[in-house]
mmCIF file of N, CA and C in Angstrom:
data_model
loop_
_atom_site.group_PDB
_atom_site.id
_atom_site.type_symbol
_atom_site.label_atom_id
_atom_site.label_comp_id
_atom_site.label_asym_id
_atom_site.label_seq_id
_atom_site.Cartn_x
_atom_site.Cartn_y
_atom_site.Cartn_z
ATOM 1 N N MET A 1 10.031 -5.359 11.983
ATOM 2 C CA MET A 1 9.564 -6.430 10.861
ATOM 3 C C MET A 1 10.088 -5.343 9.929
ATOM 4 N N ASP A 2 10.980 -6.601 9.045
ATOM 5 C CA ASP A 2 11.640 -6.106 8.101
ATOM 6 C C ASP A 2 10.564 -6.534 7.059
ATOM 7 N N VAL A 3 10.200 -5.524 6.090
ATOM 8 C CA VAL A 3 9.736 -5.480 4.974
ATOM 9 C C VAL A 3 10.412 -5.244 3.496
ATOM 10 N N GLN A 4 9.749 -5.554 2.437
ATOM 11 C CA GLN A 4 9.804 -5.108 0.848
ATOM 12 C C GLN A 4 9.182 -4.727 0.658
ATOM 13 N N CYS A 5 9.163 -3.354 -0.276
ATOM 14 C CA CYS A 5 8.074 -3.260 -1.319
ATOM 15 C C CYS A 5 8.102 -3.653 -2.203
ATOM 16 N N ALA A 6 6.521 -3.937 -2.431
ATOM 17 C CA ALA A 6 6.611 -4.514 -4.022
ATOM 18 C C ALA A 6 6.989 -3.989 -5.236
ATOM 19 N N LEU A 7 6.885 -2.680 -5.263
ATOM 20 C CA LEU A 7 7.159 -1.925 -6.443
ATOM 21 C C LEU A 7 8.464 -1.820 -6.767
ATOM 22 N N CYS A 8 9.235 -0.944 -6.015
ATOM 23 C CA CYS A 8 10.579 -0.758 -6.008
ATOM 24 C C CYS A 8 11.624 -1.262 -5.319
ATOM 25 N N ASP A 9 11.534 -2.659 -4.743
ATOM 26 C CA ASP A 9 12.181 -3.579 -3.757
ATOM 27 C C ASP A 9 13.265 -2.744 -2.589
ATOM 28 N N ILE A 10 12.890 -2.033 -1.868
ATOM 29 C CA ILE A 10 13.699 -1.067 -1.191
ATOM 30 C C ILE A 10 12.996 -1.840 0.312
ATOM 31 N N GLU A 11 14.082 -2.305 1.042
ATOM 32 C CA GLU A 11 13.975 -2.685 2.224
ATOM 33 C C GLU A 11 13.757 -1.904 3.478
ATOM 34 N N GLU A 12 12.743 -1.816 4.438
ATOM 35 C CA GLU A 12 12.590 -1.106 5.576
ATOM 36 C C GLU A 12 12.283 -1.939 6.588
ATOM 37 N N THR A 13 12.348 -0.949 7.791
ATOM 38 C CA THR A 13 11.901 -1.854 8.811
ATOM 39 C C THR A 13 10.637 -1.022 9.592
ATOM 40 N N ILE A 14 9.471 -1.973 9.870
ATOM 41 C CA ILE A 14 8.249 -1.238 10.554
ATOM 42 C C ILE A 14 8.180 -1.684 11.963
ATOM 43 N N GLU A 15 7.301 -0.698 12.607
ATOM 44 C CA GLU A 15 7.367 -1.301 13.714
ATOM 45 C C GLU A 15 6.402 -2.740 13.823
ATOM 46 N N ARG A 16 6.626 -3.779 14.743
ATOM 47 C CA ARG A 16 6.303 -4.988 14.749
ATOM 48 C C ARG A 16 4.698 -4.968 15.073
ATOM 49 N N HIS A 17 4.112 -4.203 15.834
ATOM 50 C CA HIS A 17 2.726 -3.942 16.369
ATOM 51 C C HIS A 17 1.843 -3.006 15.833
ATOM 52 N N SER A 18 2.398 -2.541 14.577
ATOM 53 C CA SER A 18 1.612 -1.109 13.914
ATOM 54 C C SER A 18 0.824 -1.977 12.966
ATOM 55 N N TYR A 19 -0.211 -1.300 12.429
ATOM 56 C CA TYR A 19 -1.694 -1.870 11.403
ATOM 57 C C TYR A 19 -1.008 -2.665 10.435
ATOM 58 N N ALA A 20 -0.024 -1.913 9.671
ATOM 59 C CA ALA A 20 0.577 -2.661 8.547
ATOM 60 C C ALA A 20 1.275 -3.810 8.798
ATOM 61 N N ALA A 21 2.041 -3.865 9.685
ATOM 62 C CA ALA A 21 2.684 -5.326 10.349
ATOM 63 C C ALA A 21 1.548 -6.580 10.412
ATOM 64 N N ARG A 22 0.789 -5.916 11.185
ATOM 65 C CA ARG A 22 -0.305 -7.074 11.528
ATOM 66 C C ARG A 22 -1.128 -7.274 10.321
ATOM 67 N N ARG A 23 -1.772 -6.501 9.606
ATOM 68 C CA ARG A 23 -2.222 -6.898 8.154
ATOM 69 C C ARG A 23 -1.078 -7.915 7.567
ATOM 70 N N LEU A 24 -0.367 -7.450 7.244
ATOM 71 C CA LEU A 24 0.627 -8.511 6.394
ATOM 72 C C LEU A 24 1.208 -9.838 6.909
ATOM 73 N N ARG A 25 0.910 -9.898 8.352
ATOM 74 C CA ARG A 25 1.042 -11.168 9.274
ATOM 75 C C ARG A 25 -0.158 -11.868 8.830
ATOM 76 N N THR A 26 -1.279 -11.346 9.059
ATOM 77 C CA THR A 26 -2.929 -12.023 8.866
ATOM 78 C C THR A 26 -3.065 -12.437 7.571
ATOM 79 N N GLN A 27 -2.957 -11.313 6.701
ATOM 80 C CA GLN A 27 -3.526 -11.555 5.234
ATOM 81 C C GLN A 27 -2.377 -11.688 4.327
ATOM 82 N N ARG A 28 -1.869 -13.008 3.603
ATOM 83 C CA ARG A 28 -0.968 -13.210 3.217
ATOM 84 C C ARG A 28 -1.097 -12.329 1.745
ATOM 85 N N ASN A 29 -2.174 -12.035 1.459
ATOM 86 C CA ASN A 29 -2.263 -11.326 -0.213
ATOM 87 C C ASN A 29 -2.202 -10.223 -0.204
ATOM 88 N N HIS A 30 -1.939 -9.433 0.833
ATOM 89 C CA HIS A 30 -1.628 -7.891 0.955
ATOM 90 C C HIS A 30 -0.130 -7.731 1.008
ATOM 91 N N ALA A 31 -0.164 -6.809 0.006
ATOM 92 C CA ALA A 31 1.684 -6.583 -0.089
ATOM 93 C C ALA A 31 2.056 -5.066 0.360
ATOM 94 N N TYR A 32 3.024 -4.680 0.771
ATOM 95 C CA TYR A 32 3.630 -3.450 1.502
ATOM 96 C C TYR A 32 3.756 -2.664 0.253
ATOM 97 N N LEU A 33 3.749 -1.683 0.567
ATOM 98 C CA LEU A 33 4.090 -0.404 -0.211
ATOM 99 C C LEU A 33 4.818 0.666 0.433
ATOM 100 N N CYS A 34 6.086 0.979 -0.090
ATOM 101 C CA CYS A 34 6.614 2.145 0.676
ATOM 102 C C CYS A 34 5.648 3.446 0.941
ATOM 103 N N PRO A 35 6.022 4.628 1.330
ATOM 104 C CA PRO A 35 5.629 5.544 1.476
ATOM 105 C C PRO A 35 5.550 6.631 0.193
ATOM 106 N N THR A 36 6.735 6.617 -0.290
ATOM 107 C CA THR A 36 7.070 6.839 -1.851
ATOM 108 C C THR A 36 5.793 5.920 -2.988
ATOM 109 N N CYS A 37 6.036 5.116 -2.984
ATOM 110 C CA CYS A 37 5.038 4.267 -3.895
ATOM 111 C C CYS A 37 3.538 4.271 -3.546
ATOM 112 N N TYR A 38 3.465 4.449 -2.279
ATOM 113 C CA TYR A 38 2.017 4.798 -2.039
ATOM 114 C C TYR A 38 1.451 6.106 -2.474
ATOM 115 N N ASP A 39 2.045 6.949 -1.999
ATOM 116 C CA ASP A 39 2.023 8.417 -2.465
ATOM 117 C C ASP A 39 1.662 8.392 -4.066
ATOM 118 N N ARG A 40 2.725 8.188 -4.673
ATOM 119 C CA ARG A 40 2.723 8.164 -6.297
ATOM 120 C C ARG A 40 1.435 7.569 -7.042
ATOM 121 N N ILE A 41 0.999 6.048 -6.372
ATOM 122 C CA ILE A 41 -0.446 5.543 -6.865
ATOM 123 C C ILE A 41 -1.561 6.332 -6.472
ATOM 124 N N LYS A 42 -1.385 6.899 -5.057
ATOM 125 C CA LYS A 42 -2.757 7.601 -4.973
ATOM 126 C C LYS A 42 -2.681 9.204 -5.736
ATOM 127 N N GLU A 43 -1.531 9.790 -5.756
ATOM 128 C CA GLU A 43 -1.958 10.808 -6.749
ATOM 129 C C GLU A 43 -2.419 10.369 -8.249
ATOM 130 N N ASN A 44 -1.937 9.715 -8.394
ATOM 131 C CA ASN A 44 -2.422 9.022 -9.870
ATOM 132 C C ASN A 44 -3.522 8.669 -9.983
ATOM 133 N N THR A 45 -4.390 7.920 -9.011
ATOM 134 C CA THR A 45 -5.739 7.515 -8.781
ATOM 135 C C THR A 45 -6.510 8.969 -8.943
ATOM 136 N N GLU A 46 -6.174 9.608 -7.844
ATOM 137 C CA GLU A 46 -6.874 11.035 -7.748
ATOM 138 C C GLU A 46 -6.994 11.670 -9.351
ATOM 139 N N LYS A 47 -6.089 11.691 -9.987
ATOM 140 C CA LYS A 47 -5.810 12.466 -11.346
ATOM 141 C C LYS A 47 -6.842 11.672 -11.898
ATOM 142 N N ARG A 48 -6.793 9.994 -12.122
ATOM 143 C CA ARG A 48 -7.681 9.547 -12.945
ATOM 144 C C ARG A 48 -9.349 9.841 -12.569
ATOM 145 N N LEU A 49 -9.647 9.928 -11.030
ATOM 146 C CA LEU A 49 -11.164 9.901 -10.701
ATOM 147 C C LEU A 49 -11.235 11.673 -10.953
ATOM 148 N N ALA A 50 -10.287 12.683 -11.162
ATOM 149 C CA ALA A 50 -11.069 13.709 -11.386
ATOM 150 C C ALA A 50 -11.207 14.019 -12.969
ATOM 151 N N THR A 51 -10.900 13.235 -13.828
ATOM 152 C CA THR A 51 -11.334 12.893 -15.345
ATOM 153 C C THR A 51 -12.653 12.798 -15.338
ATOM 154 N N GLY A 52 -13.336 12.035 -14.537
ATOM 155 C CA GLY A 52 -14.451 11.430 -14.402
ATOM 156 C C GLY A 52 -14.983 10.162 -15.412
ATOM 157 N N LYS A 53 -13.942 9.623 -15.751
ATOM 158 C CA LYS A 53 -14.219 8.701 -16.636
ATOM 159 C C LYS A 53 -13.686 7.336 -15.936
ATOM 160 N N PHE A 54 -13.200 7.457 -14.516
ATOM 161 C CA PHE A 54 -12.123 6.368 -14.132
ATOM 162 C C PHE A 54 -13.176 5.915 -12.620
ATOM 163 N N LEU A 55 -13.885 4.837 -12.268
ATOM 164 C CA LEU A 55 -14.606 4.696 -11.412
ATOM 165 C C LEU A 55 -13.743 3.492 -10.368
ATOM 166 N N ILE A 56 -13.973 3.656 -8.795
ATOM 167 C CA ILE A 56 -13.085 2.554 -8.236
ATOM 168 C C ILE A 56 -14.683 1.800 -8.239
ATOM 169 N N ASN A 57 -14.154 0.253 -8.123
ATOM 170 C CA ASN A 57 -14.957 -0.491 -7.856
ATOM 171 C C ASN A 57 -14.616 -1.231 -6.396
ATOM 172 N N LYS A 58 -15.582 -0.773 -5.227
ATOM 173 C CA LYS A 58 -15.195 -1.013 -3.811
ATOM 174 C C LYS A 58 -15.436 -2.435 -3.584
ATOM 175 N N GLY A 59 -15.930 -3.288 -4.487
ATOM 176 C CA GLY A 59 -16.672 -4.517 -4.031
ATOM 177 C C GLY A 59 -17.877 -4.609 -3.050
ATOM 178 N N CYS A 60 -18.267 -5.476 -2.069
ATOM 179 C CA CYS A 60 -19.238 -5.540 -1.314
ATOM 180 C C CYS A 60 -19.714 -4.406 -0.740
#
């Protein structure tokens, strides 16, 4: 399955039966992030959490 990163517009191919591909097919509001962008966002979020002034609202 061909996908495009929502942030950096890099086109990649992922396995058709993977969890990410299934999530993109069934839930149209989810966006694909390449591993580089995903890791960058994860690192920045962990830094913000470490300050103690940032809380993640997990919903229900």
